[in-house]
Coordinates of C-alpha atoms in Angstrom, one line a residue:
M1 CA -5.6 -1.6 5.3
M2 CA -8.5 -2.7 3.1
V3 CA -9.7 1.0 2.9
W4 CA -6.2 2.1 2.1
T5 CA -5.8 -0.5 -0.7
S6 CA -9.2 0.3 -2.2
F7 CA -8.7 4.0 -2.1
F8 CA -5.3 4.1 -3.8
G9 CA -6.5 1.3 -6.2
F10 CA -9.1 3.7 -7.6
L11 CA -6.6 6.5 -7.8
S12 CA -4.3 4.3 -9.7
A13 CA -6.9 3.9 -12.4
A14 CA -6.9 7.6 -12.9
A15 CA -3.1 8.0 -12.9
P16 CA -2.2 10.7 -15.5
T17 CA 1.4 9.6 -16.1
Y18 CA 3.6 6.5 -15.8
W19 CA 5.4 7.8 -12.7
W20 CA 2.1 8.6 -10.9
L21 CA 1.0 5.1 -11.6
I22 CA 4.2 3.7 -10.1
I23 CA 3.8 5.8 -6.9
L24 CA 0.1 4.9 -6.5
R25 CA 0.8 1.2 -7.0
V26 CA 3.5 1.3 -4.4
L27 CA 0.9 2.7 -2.0
V28 CA -1.5 0.0 -2.9
G29 CA 1.2 -2.5 -2.1
F30 CA 1.6 -1.0 1.4
G31 CA -2.0 -1.7 2.1
H32 CA -2.0 -5.1 0.6
G33 CA 0.8 -6.2 2.8
G34 CA -1.5 -6.0 5.8
T35 CA -4.2 -8.3 4.4
G36 CA -2.1 -11.3 5.5
Q37 CA -3.4 -10.9 9.1
R38 CA -6.7 -12.6 8.0
L39 CA -4.8 -15.9 8.2
S40 CA -4.0 -15.4 11.9
I41 CA -7.6 -14.9 12.8
L42 CA -8.9 -17.7 10.6
F43 CA -6.5 -20.3 12.0
E44 CA -7.3 -19.3 15.6
Y45 CA -11.0 -20.1 15.0
L46 CA -10.4 -23.4 13.1
P47 CA -9.8 -26.8 14.7
K48 CA -6.4 -28.1 13.9
K49 CA -7.8 -30.8 11.6
Q50 CA -9.5 -28.1 9.5
R51 CA -6.6 -25.7 9.0
T52 CA -5.6 -27.2 5.7
L53 CA -9.1 -27.1 4.4
G54 CA -9.5 -23.5 5.6
A55 CA -6.3 -22.4 3.8
G56 CA -7.5 -24.4 0.7
V57 CA -10.7 -22.3 0.6
L58 CA -8.7 -19.1 0.8
T59 CA -6.4 -20.4 -2.0
L60 CA -9.5 -21.3 -4.1
C61 CA -10.7 -17.7 -3.8
W62 CA -7.2 -16.5 -4.9
N63 CA -7.2 -18.9 -7.8
V64 CA -10.7 -17.9 -9.0
G65 CA -9.6 -14.3 -8.8
N66 CA -6.5 -15.0 -10.9
F67 CA -8.6 -16.9 -13.5
L68 CA -11.3 -14.2 -13.7
E69 CA -8.6 -11.5 -14.0
A70 CA -7.2 -13.4 -17.1
V71 CA -10.7 -13.7 -18.5
L72 CA -11.3 -10.0 -18.0
I73 CA -8.0 -9.1 -19.7
K74 CA -8.8 -11.3 -22.7
F75 CA -12.1 -9.5 -23.4
L76 CA -10.9 -5.9 -22.4
I77 CA -7.8 -5.9 -24.6
P78 CA -9.6 -4.7 -27.7
T79 CA -11.0 -1.7 -25.9
G80 CA -7.6 0.0 -25.6
V81 CA -8.1 1.1 -22.0
A82 CA -8.0 -2.4 -20.5
W83 CA -5.5 -1.6 -17.7
R84 CA -7.6 1.3 -16.3
L85 CA -10.8 -0.9 -16.3
I86 CA -8.9 -3.8 -14.6
L87 CA -7.6 -1.5 -11.8
I88 CA -11.1 -0.2 -11.2
A89 CA -12.5 -3.7 -11.1
D90 CA -9.7 -4.8 -8.6
A91 CA -10.3 -1.8 -6.3
T92 CA -14.1 -2.4 -6.4
V93 CA -13.6 -6.0 -5.2
F94 CA -11.7 -4.6 -2.1
A95 CA -14.4 -2.0 -1.5
I96 CA -17.1 -4.8 -1.6
A97 CA -15.1 -6.9 0.8
L98 CA -15.1 -4.1 3.3
M99 CA -18.9 -4.5 3.8
F100 CA -18.3 -8.0 5.3
F101 CA -15.7 -6.9 7.9
K102 CA -18.4 -6.1 10.5
W103 CA -18.9 -9.9 10.8
L104 CA -15.2 -10.6 11.2
P105 CA -14.5 -11.5 14.9
E106 CA -11.5 -10.3 16.8
S107 CA -8.8 -12.8 17.9
C108 CA -9.7 -14.3 21.3
F109 CA -6.0 -14.9 22.0
Y110 CA -5.4 -11.2 21.4
L111 CA -8.3 -10.2 23.6
M112 CA -7.2 -12.5 26.5
A113 CA -3.6 -11.2 26.2
R114 CA -5.0 -7.6 26.6
G115 CA -7.1 -8.6 29.6
E116 CA -10.5 -8.3 27.8
R117 CA -11.8 -11.6 29.2
E118 CA -15.4 -10.7 28.9
E119 CA -15.3 -9.9 25.2
A120 CA -13.3 -13.1 24.5
L121 CA -15.9 -15.1 26.4
R122 CA -18.7 -13.4 24.5
L123 CA -17.2 -14.3 21.1
L124 CA -16.6 -17.9 22.1
S125 CA -20.1 -18.2 23.4
K126 CA -21.4 -16.8 20.1
A127 CA -19.3 -19.3 18.1
A128 CA -20.5 -22.2 20.3
K129 CA -24.1 -21.1 19.8
A130 CA -23.6 -20.9 16.0
N131 CA -22.3 -24.5 16.0
N132 CA -25.0 -25.8 18.4
R133 CA -22.4 -26.5 21.1
K134 CA -21.9 -25.5 24.7
L135 CA -18.7 -24.0 26.1
P136 CA -16.9 -26.4 28.5
P137 CA -17.3 -25.7 32.2
G138 CA -14.8 -23.7 34.1
Q139 CA -13.2 -20.3 33.7
L140 CA -11.5 -18.8 30.7
V141 CA -7.8 -18.4 31.4
T142 CA -4.6 -17.9 29.4
A143 CA -1.9 -20.6 29.2
E144 CA 0.3 -18.4 31.4
E145 CA -2.4 -18.3 34.1
K146 CA -3.1 -22.0 33.8
E147 CA 0.6 -22.8 34.3
R148 CA 0.8 -20.6 37.3
R149 CA -2.2 -22.1 38.8
M150 CA -1.0 -25.7 38.3
N151 CA 2.4 -24.9 39.7
K152 CA 1.1 -22.6 42.4
I153 CA 3.3 -19.8 41.2
V154 CA 2.0 -16.5 42.5
P155 CA 3.9 -13.4 41.4
Q156 CA 5.0 -11.0 44.1
G157 CA 2.2 -8.5 44.8
Y158 CA -0.6 -10.7 43.7
S159 CA -3.0 -13.1 45.4
E160 CA -3.8 -16.5 43.9
S161 CA -7.4 -15.4 43.2
S162 CA -6.2 -12.3 41.3
L163 CA -4.8 -14.6 38.6
L164 CA -8.4 -15.6 37.7
N165 CA -10.0 -12.2 37.8
R166 CA -11.8 -10.9 34.8
R167 CA -8.9 -8.8 33.8
S168 CA -5.5 -10.3 33.2
P169 CA -2.5 -9.4 35.5
P170 CA -1.0 -6.0 34.4
P171 CA 2.3 -7.5 33.3
L172 CA 0.6 -9.6 30.7
R173 CA -1.4 -6.6 29.3
Q174 CA 1.5 -4.3 29.4
S175 CA 3.7 -6.7 27.5
L176 CA 1.3 -6.9 24.6
K177 CA 0.6 -3.2 24.6
K178 CA 4.3 -2.5 24.2
G179 CA 4.3 -4.8 21.2
S180 CA 6.0 -8.1 20.7
A181 CA 9.7 -7.5 20.3
I182 CA 11.3 -8.6 17.0
R183 CA 13.8 -10.6 19.1
D184 CA 11.0 -13.0 20.1
L185 CA 11.1 -14.3 16.6
F186 CA 14.6 -15.5 17.2
R187 CA 14.4 -17.2 20.5
P188 CA 14.7 -20.0 21.6
A189 CA 17.1 -21.7 19.2
D190 CA 14.6 -23.7 17.2
M191 CA 12.4 -20.6 16.7
C192 CA 15.5 -18.7 15.5
L193 CA 16.3 -21.4 12.9
T194 CA 12.7 -21.5 11.8
T195 CA 12.6 -17.8 11.3
V196 CA 15.8 -17.7 9.2
L197 CA 14.7 -20.7 7.1
L198 CA 11.2 -19.4 6.6
S199 CA 12.5 -16.0 5.6
L200 CA 14.6 -17.5 2.8
A201 CA 11.8 -19.8 1.8
W202 CA 9.4 -16.8 1.5
F203 CA 11.9 -15.0 -0.6
A204 CA 12.3 -18.0 -2.9
L205 CA 8.5 -18.3 -3.1
A206 CA 8.4 -14.8 -4.6
V207 CA 10.9 -15.8 -7.2
A208 CA 8.8 -18.8 -8.1
V209 CA 5.3 -17.3 -8.1
V210 CA 6.1 -14.0 -9.7
G211 CA 8.7 -15.5 -12.0
C212 CA 6.3 -18.0 -13.3
A213 CA 3.8 -15.3 -14.1
I214 CA 6.4 -13.1 -15.9
L215 CA 7.9 -16.0 -17.8
T216 CA 4.5 -17.0 -19.0
E217 CA 4.0 -13.7 -20.8
E218 CA 7.6 -13.3 -21.9
L219 CA 7.9 -16.8 -23.4
L220 CA 4.5 -16.5 -25.2
Q221 CA 5.6 -13.1 -26.6
M222 CA 8.9 -14.6 -27.9
R223 CA 7.1 -17.4 -29.6
Q224 CA 4.5 -15.1 -31.2
S225 CA 7.3 -12.8 -32.6
L226 CA 10.0 -15.4 -33.4
G227 CA 8.3 -18.7 -33.6
T228 CA 10.5 -20.0 -30.8
E229 CA 11.2 -19.2 -27.2
C230 CA 14.9 -20.1 -27.4
R231 CA 16.4 -16.8 -28.6
S232 CA 17.0 -13.5 -26.9
T233 CA 14.1 -11.2 -26.5
F234 CA 16.3 -8.4 -27.9
E235 CA 15.3 -9.9 -31.2
L236 CA 11.7 -9.1 -30.4
L237 CA 12.3 -5.4 -31.0
H238 CA 11.2 -3.9 -34.3
G239 CA 12.5 -0.3 -34.0
D240 CA 11.2 0.9 -30.7
V241 CA 8.1 -1.3 -30.6
C242 CA 7.8 -4.7 -29.0
E243 CA 5.2 -7.2 -30.2
Q244 CA 2.3 -7.3 -27.8
L245 CA 0.1 -10.2 -26.8
D246 CA -3.3 -10.2 -28.4
A247 CA -6.6 -11.8 -27.2
T248 CA -5.8 -15.2 -28.7
D249 CA -2.5 -15.4 -26.7
Y250 CA -4.6 -15.4 -23.5
T251 CA -6.1 -18.8 -24.2
P252 CA -2.9 -20.6 -23.1
I253 CA -2.6 -18.2 -20.2
L254 CA -6.1 -19.2 -19.1
L255 CA -5.1 -22.9 -19.3
I256 CA -1.9 -22.1 -17.2
F257 CA -4.0 -20.3 -14.6
A258 CA -6.5 -23.2 -14.5
A259 CA -3.6 -25.4 -13.3
E260 CA -3.9 -23.6 -9.9
F261 CA -7.1 -25.6 -9.2
P262 CA -5.5 -29.0 -9.0
A263 CA -3.0 -27.4 -6.6
L264 CA -5.9 -27.3 -4.0
F265 CA -6.1 -31.1 -3.9
L266 CA -2.3 -31.5 -3.9
T267 CA -2.2 -29.0 -0.9
Y268 CA -5.0 -30.7 1.0
Y269 CA -3.7 -34.2 0.8
S270 CA 0.1 -33.6 0.9
A271 CA -0.1 -31.3 4.0
D272 CA -2.0 -33.9 6.1
I273 CA -0.4 -37.1 4.7
L274 CA 3.3 -36.0 4.4
G275 CA 3.3 -33.3 7.0
R276 CA 3.9 -29.6 6.4
R277 CA 7.7 -29.7 6.0
R278 CA 7.9 -32.6 3.6
A279 CA 4.9 -31.3 1.6
L280 CA 6.6 -27.9 1.2
A281 CA 9.9 -29.6 0.1
L282 CA 7.9 -31.7 -2.5
S283 CA 6.1 -28.6 -3.9
Y284 CA 9.3 -26.6 -4.2
A285 CA 11.1 -29.6 -5.8
L286 CA 8.2 -30.0 -8.4
S287 CA 8.5 -26.3 -9.2
A288 CA 12.3 -26.7 -9.8
F289 CA 11.5 -29.8 -12.0
F290 CA 9.1 -27.9 -14.3
F291 CA 11.2 -24.8 -14.5
G292 CA 14.1 -27.1 -15.5
L293 CA 11.9 -28.7 -18.3
L294 CA 11.4 -25.2 -19.7
I295 CA 15.2 -25.1 -20.5
I296 CA 14.6 -27.7 -23.3
C297 CA 14.6 -25.9 -26.6
P298 CA 12.8 -25.7 -28.9
L299 CA 9.3 -26.6 -27.4
T300 CA 6.0 -26.6 -29.1
T301 CA 3.4 -24.2 -27.8
A302 CA 1.5 -27.2 -26.3
W303 CA 4.5 -28.5 -24.4
M304 CA 5.6 -25.0 -23.2
T305 CA 2.0 -24.4 -21.9
A306 CA 2.0 -27.8 -20.2
F307 CA 5.4 -27.2 -18.4
L308 CA 4.3 -23.6 -17.4
A309 CA 1.0 -25.1 -16.1
G310 CA 3.0 -27.7 -14.1
A311 CA 5.2 -24.9 -12.6
R312 CA 2.1 -22.8 -11.8
M313 CA 0.4 -25.8 -10.1
S314 CA 3.6 -26.5 -8.0
V315 CA 4.3 -22.9 -7.0
T316 CA 0.6 -22.4 -6.0
T317 CA 0.8 -25.5 -3.8
A318 CA 4.0 -24.1 -2.2
F319 CA 2.2 -20.8 -1.6
S320 CA -0.8 -22.5 0.0
L321 CA 1.5 -24.6 2.3
M322 CA 3.5 -21.5 3.3
I323 CA 0.4 -19.6 4.4
I324 CA -0.6 -22.7 6.4
Y325 CA 2.7 -23.3 8.1
T326 CA 3.7 -19.7 9.0
P327 CA 0.8 -18.9 11.3
E328 CA 0.8 -22.4 12.8
V329 CA 4.5 -22.3 13.8
Y330 CA 4.4 -19.0 15.7
P331 CA 2.6 -18.2 19.0
T332 CA -0.1 -15.5 19.2
S333 CA 2.3 -13.0 20.8
V334 CA 4.4 -12.8 17.6
R335 CA 2.1 -14.4 15.0
G336 CA 0.9 -11.1 13.5
M337 CA 4.5 -9.8 13.2
A338 CA 5.7 -13.1 11.6
V339 CA 2.9 -13.1 9.1
G340 CA 3.4 -9.4 8.3
G341 CA 7.2 -9.9 8.0
S342 CA 6.7 -12.9 5.7
R343 CA 4.5 -10.8 3.4
A344 CA 7.2 -8.1 3.4
L345 CA 9.9 -10.5 2.4
Y346 CA 7.6 -11.9 -0.3
R347 CA 7.1 -8.4 -1.7
L348 CA 10.8 -7.7 -1.4
G349 CA 11.6 -10.8 -3.4
S350 CA 8.9 -9.9 -6.0
A351 CA 10.6 -6.5 -6.6
G352 CA 13.8 -8.2 -7.8
V353 CA 12.2 -10.9 -9.9
P354 CA 11.8 -8.9 -13.1
F355 CA 15.6 -8.6 -13.3
V356 CA 15.8 -12.3 -13.6
S357 CA 12.6 -13.1 -15.5
Q358 CA 12.9 -10.2 -18.0
V359 CA 16.2 -8.4 -17.9
M360 CA 18.3 -11.6 -17.6
L361 CA 16.0 -13.4 -20.1
R362 CA 17.2 -10.9 -22.7
K363 CA 20.8 -11.9 -22.1
S364 CA 20.4 -15.6 -21.6
V365 CA 17.1 -17.5 -22.0
V366 CA 18.5 -20.7 -20.5
G367 CA 20.3 -18.8 -17.7
S368 CA 17.0 -17.1 -16.6
K369 CA 15.1 -20.4 -16.5
A370 CA 18.0 -22.1 -14.7
V371 CA 18.0 -19.5 -11.9
H372 CA 14.3 -20.1 -11.2
S373 CA 15.0 -23.8 -11.0
A374 CA 18.0 -23.4 -8.8
V375 CA 16.2 -21.1 -6.3
T376 CA 13.3 -23.4 -5.9
I377 CA 15.4 -26.5 -5.4
M378 CA 17.3 -24.6 -2.7
A379 CA 14.0 -23.7 -1.0
A380 CA 13.1 -27.4 -1.1
F381 CA 16.2 -28.3 0.9
L382 CA 15.6 -25.4 3.3
C383 CA 12.1 -26.7 4.1
L384 CA 13.5 -30.1 5.0
L385 CA 15.7 -28.4 7.6
L386 CA 12.8 -26.7 9.4
P387 CA 12.9 -27.9 13.0
I388 CA 9.2 -27.7 13.9
E389 CA 6.4 -29.8 12.3
T390 CA 3.0 -28.3 12.8
R391 CA 0.7 -31.0 11.6
D392 CA -1.8 -31.8 14.5
R393 CA -0.1 -29.1 16.6
Q394 CA -2.1 -26.7 18.7
L395 CA -1.6 -23.0 18.1
G396 CA 0.6 -21.5 20.8
E397 CA -0.4 -18.4 22.8

């Protein structure tokens, strides 16, 4: 997926027409959707006490990338070809990341489920050696094998010793090779409720994250042209030309993006002190609060920047907590599908956000801001209803 994303990223920079650019960016989006699987592998190798820190490191990299992107735009705008150079820079980063993939280990849960016990044991031994530790004594078994052994349950056609052979029993391997059924995401009842609520929360997250980014540009553009962000952006039009942001307008944008860094500390402490569900609810509620403050008109540039920064900090915290909670709550057999599905819902929500953050903004400035606030406060209540708390919880197989 990284190769796919990088390849079409480079092609996007050479797009000859607008519609070619749209097609190529859609293809980039397909590839980018698969990058979420890195979370599953990361969380499987991290102790439960370090998952929040691990997700924080990933979010830090994301935040640094956003900040550097804004810096890059600020200095490339005068060149007149900024967008092509930015797309080349983005695709180059993906290409560089590919060089590090040879050191990325496979999931041991996945290997065990496929019956590749020797390879899983080799990876675990390598990890233990790197940490100056020794593997505990005994044989490497799956949770299913352990339960059968403890309960003396031997499937028909197998001997008790066959359950601890180097290869897993055929039924286990075959079930994984066939792929995890989507219905496994909806059973038992608590998992069904979790999937439904998380799906809505991911959709709301797209509205919050992408909406905050679009509102930042739109409101600054309105203030530049009209001196206020309270009137319709239809008034921005002078003939067929809309006032564009210049290099100086990216100073408040840089400050707003910088608000993502305090979100790391908020994520780290809230997730372990409050628990995942309450921390998620708090971050969504804070997002609704800051979106609500933007309804106040008129605002000075300083206050508008401060409220947008607060919204950015809150939605980044919610994003970080969602990427922690989602892989934790699902077992290995469906974790990849759950993470991939979450990314798909996030992208689906993102596709509709411009209709609220731009199109609706041109009809009703207050209404557009109110929708962002309402969606995030709804998400806060949904997170409180999640039936499973994953703090200090072992990952399921």
